Each structure stands twice: as C-alpha cells, then as structure tokens.
mmCIF file of N, CA and C in Angstrom:
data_model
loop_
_atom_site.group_PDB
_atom_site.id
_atom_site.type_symbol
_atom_site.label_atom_id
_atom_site.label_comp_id
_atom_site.label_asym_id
_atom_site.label_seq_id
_atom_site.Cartn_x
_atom_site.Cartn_y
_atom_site.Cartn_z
ATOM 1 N N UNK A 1 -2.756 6.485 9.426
ATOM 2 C CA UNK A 1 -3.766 5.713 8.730
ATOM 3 C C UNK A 1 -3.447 4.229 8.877
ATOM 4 N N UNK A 2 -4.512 3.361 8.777
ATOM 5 C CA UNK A 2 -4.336 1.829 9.073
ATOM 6 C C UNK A 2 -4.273 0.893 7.429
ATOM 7 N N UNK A 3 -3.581 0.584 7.106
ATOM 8 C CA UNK A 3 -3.572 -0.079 6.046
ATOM 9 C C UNK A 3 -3.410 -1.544 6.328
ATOM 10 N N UNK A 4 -3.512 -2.269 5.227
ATOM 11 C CA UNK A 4 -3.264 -3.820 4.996
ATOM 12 C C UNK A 4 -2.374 -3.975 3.919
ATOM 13 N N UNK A 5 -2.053 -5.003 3.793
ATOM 14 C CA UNK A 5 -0.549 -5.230 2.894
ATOM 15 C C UNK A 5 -0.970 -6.951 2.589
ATOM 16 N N UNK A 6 -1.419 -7.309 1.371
ATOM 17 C CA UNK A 6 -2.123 -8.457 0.628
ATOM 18 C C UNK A 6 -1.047 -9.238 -0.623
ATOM 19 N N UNK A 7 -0.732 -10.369 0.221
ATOM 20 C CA UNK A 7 0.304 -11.232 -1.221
ATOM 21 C C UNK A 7 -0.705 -11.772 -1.740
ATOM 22 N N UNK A 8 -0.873 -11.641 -3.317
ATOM 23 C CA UNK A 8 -1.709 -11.847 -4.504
ATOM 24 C C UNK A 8 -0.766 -12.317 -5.609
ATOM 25 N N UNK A 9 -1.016 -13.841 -5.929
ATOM 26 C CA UNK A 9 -0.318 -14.219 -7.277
ATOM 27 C C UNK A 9 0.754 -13.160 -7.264
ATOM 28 N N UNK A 10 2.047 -13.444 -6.597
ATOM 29 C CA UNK A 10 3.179 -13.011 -6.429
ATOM 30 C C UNK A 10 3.343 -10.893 -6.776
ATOM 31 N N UNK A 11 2.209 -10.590 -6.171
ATOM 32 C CA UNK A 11 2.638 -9.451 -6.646
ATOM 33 C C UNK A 11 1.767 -8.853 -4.755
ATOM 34 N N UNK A 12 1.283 -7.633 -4.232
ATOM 35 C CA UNK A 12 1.069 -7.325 -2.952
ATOM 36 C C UNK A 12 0.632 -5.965 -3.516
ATOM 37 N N UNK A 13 -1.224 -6.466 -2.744
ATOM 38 C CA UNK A 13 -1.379 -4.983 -2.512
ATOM 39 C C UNK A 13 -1.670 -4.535 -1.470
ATOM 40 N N UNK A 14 -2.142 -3.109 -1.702
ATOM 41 C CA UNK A 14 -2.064 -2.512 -0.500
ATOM 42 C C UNK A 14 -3.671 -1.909 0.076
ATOM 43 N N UNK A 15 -4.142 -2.189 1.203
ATOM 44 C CA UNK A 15 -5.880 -1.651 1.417
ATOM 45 C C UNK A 15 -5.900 -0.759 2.437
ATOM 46 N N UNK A 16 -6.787 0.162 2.752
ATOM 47 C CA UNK A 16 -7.029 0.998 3.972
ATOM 48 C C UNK A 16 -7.707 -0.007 4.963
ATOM 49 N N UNK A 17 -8.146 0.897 5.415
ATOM 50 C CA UNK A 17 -7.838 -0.282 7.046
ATOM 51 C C UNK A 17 -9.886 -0.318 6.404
ATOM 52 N N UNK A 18 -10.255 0.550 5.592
ATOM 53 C CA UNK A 18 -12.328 0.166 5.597
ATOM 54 C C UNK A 18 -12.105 -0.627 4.698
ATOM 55 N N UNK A 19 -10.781 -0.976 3.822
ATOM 56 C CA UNK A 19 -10.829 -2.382 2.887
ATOM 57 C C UNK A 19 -11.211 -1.435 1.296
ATOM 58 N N UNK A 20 -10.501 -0.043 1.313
ATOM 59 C CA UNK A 20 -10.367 0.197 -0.210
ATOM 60 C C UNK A 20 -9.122 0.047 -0.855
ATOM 61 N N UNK A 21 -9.180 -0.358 -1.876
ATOM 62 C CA UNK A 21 -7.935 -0.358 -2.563
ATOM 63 C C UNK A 21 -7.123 0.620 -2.617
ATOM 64 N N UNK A 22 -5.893 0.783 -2.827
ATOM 65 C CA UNK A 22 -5.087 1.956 -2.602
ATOM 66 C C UNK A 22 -4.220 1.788 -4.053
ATOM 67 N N UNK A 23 -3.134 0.665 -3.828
ATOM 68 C CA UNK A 23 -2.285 0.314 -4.649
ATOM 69 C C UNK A 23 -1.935 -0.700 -5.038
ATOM 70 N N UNK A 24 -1.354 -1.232 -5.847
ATOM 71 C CA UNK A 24 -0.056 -2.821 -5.775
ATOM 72 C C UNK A 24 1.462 -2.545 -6.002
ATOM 73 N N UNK A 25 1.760 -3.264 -5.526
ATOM 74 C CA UNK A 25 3.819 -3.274 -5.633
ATOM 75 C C UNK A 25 3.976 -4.862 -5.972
ATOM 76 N N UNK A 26 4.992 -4.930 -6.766
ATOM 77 C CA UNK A 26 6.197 -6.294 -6.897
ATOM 78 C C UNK A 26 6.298 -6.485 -5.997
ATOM 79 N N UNK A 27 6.783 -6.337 -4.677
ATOM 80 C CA UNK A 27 7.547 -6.806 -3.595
ATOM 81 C C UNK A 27 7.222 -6.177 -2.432
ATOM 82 N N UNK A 28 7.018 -6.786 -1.211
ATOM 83 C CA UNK A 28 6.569 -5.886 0.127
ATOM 84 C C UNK A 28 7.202 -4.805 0.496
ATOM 85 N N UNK A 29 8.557 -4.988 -0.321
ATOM 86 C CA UNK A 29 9.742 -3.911 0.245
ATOM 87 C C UNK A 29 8.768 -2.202 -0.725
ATOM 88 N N UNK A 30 8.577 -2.848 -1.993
ATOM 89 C CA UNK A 30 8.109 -1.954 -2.606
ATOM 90 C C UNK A 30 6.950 -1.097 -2.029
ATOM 91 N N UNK A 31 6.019 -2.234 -1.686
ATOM 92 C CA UNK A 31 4.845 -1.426 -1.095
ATOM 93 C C UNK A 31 4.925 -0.566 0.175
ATOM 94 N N UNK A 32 5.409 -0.870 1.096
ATOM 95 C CA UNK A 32 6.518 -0.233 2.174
ATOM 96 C C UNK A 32 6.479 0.937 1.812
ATOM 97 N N UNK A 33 7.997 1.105 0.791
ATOM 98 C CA UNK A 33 8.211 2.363 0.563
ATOM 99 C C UNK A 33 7.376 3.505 -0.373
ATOM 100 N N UNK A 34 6.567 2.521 -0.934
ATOM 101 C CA UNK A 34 4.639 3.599 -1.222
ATOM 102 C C UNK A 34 4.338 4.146 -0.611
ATOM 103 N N UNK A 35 4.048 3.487 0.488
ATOM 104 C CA UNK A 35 3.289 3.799 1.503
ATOM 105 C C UNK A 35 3.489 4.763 2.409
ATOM 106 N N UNK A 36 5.042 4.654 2.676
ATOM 107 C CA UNK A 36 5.693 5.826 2.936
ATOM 108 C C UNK A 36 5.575 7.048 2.308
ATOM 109 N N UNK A 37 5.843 6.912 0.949
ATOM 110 C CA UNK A 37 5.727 8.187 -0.043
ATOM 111 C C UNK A 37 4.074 8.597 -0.213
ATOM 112 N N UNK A 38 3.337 7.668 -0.091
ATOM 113 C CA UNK A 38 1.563 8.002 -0.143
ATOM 114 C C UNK A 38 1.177 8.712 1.113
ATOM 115 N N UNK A 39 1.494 8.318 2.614
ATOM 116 C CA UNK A 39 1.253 8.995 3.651
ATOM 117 C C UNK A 39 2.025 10.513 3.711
ATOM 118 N N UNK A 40 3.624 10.738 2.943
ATOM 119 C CA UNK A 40 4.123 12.196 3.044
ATOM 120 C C UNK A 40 3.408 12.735 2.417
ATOM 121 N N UNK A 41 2.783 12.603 1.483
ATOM 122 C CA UNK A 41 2.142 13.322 0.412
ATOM 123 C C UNK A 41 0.794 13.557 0.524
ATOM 124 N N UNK A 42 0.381 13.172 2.304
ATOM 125 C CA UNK A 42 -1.098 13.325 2.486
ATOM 126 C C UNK A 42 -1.160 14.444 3.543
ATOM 127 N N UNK A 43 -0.092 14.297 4.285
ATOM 128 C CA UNK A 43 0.567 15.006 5.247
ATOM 129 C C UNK A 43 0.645 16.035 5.067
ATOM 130 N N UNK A 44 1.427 16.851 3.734
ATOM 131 C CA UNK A 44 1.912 17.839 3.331
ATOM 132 C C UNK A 44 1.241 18.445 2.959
#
C-alpha cells in the first residue's frame, strides 16, 4: 500500500496514497513502526 507521512504542529500523520486519513504518531519513528504493525495486520 502507498502511504504519506505529514509533519503537523509537531506531531505526523499518516495518509493512504487516495489521501484518507489513517493515523497520527509523536514522532516519524513512531509512525514507521504503525505502519508496520497496520500493514501485518492487513496481511494476516
């Protein structure tokens, strides 16, 4: 899947690649490892 990764007033979210919202994280590192855990869990 194609996502985007958005710094917003110090916090980052996260969009699909048609521009829906998905999530937000504190830190890029955070959203990262979402994203990771959101794609196993789509997989499975």
């Amino acid at each position: 899947m194609l996502w985007s990764i958005v710094s917003v007033r110090g916090h980052y979210e996260v969009f699909s690649a048609d521009g829906r919202f998905l999530f937000s994280a504190d830190t890029k590192a955070e959203a990262m490892e979402e994203l990771n855990e959101w794609e196993e869990e789509l997989i499975a």
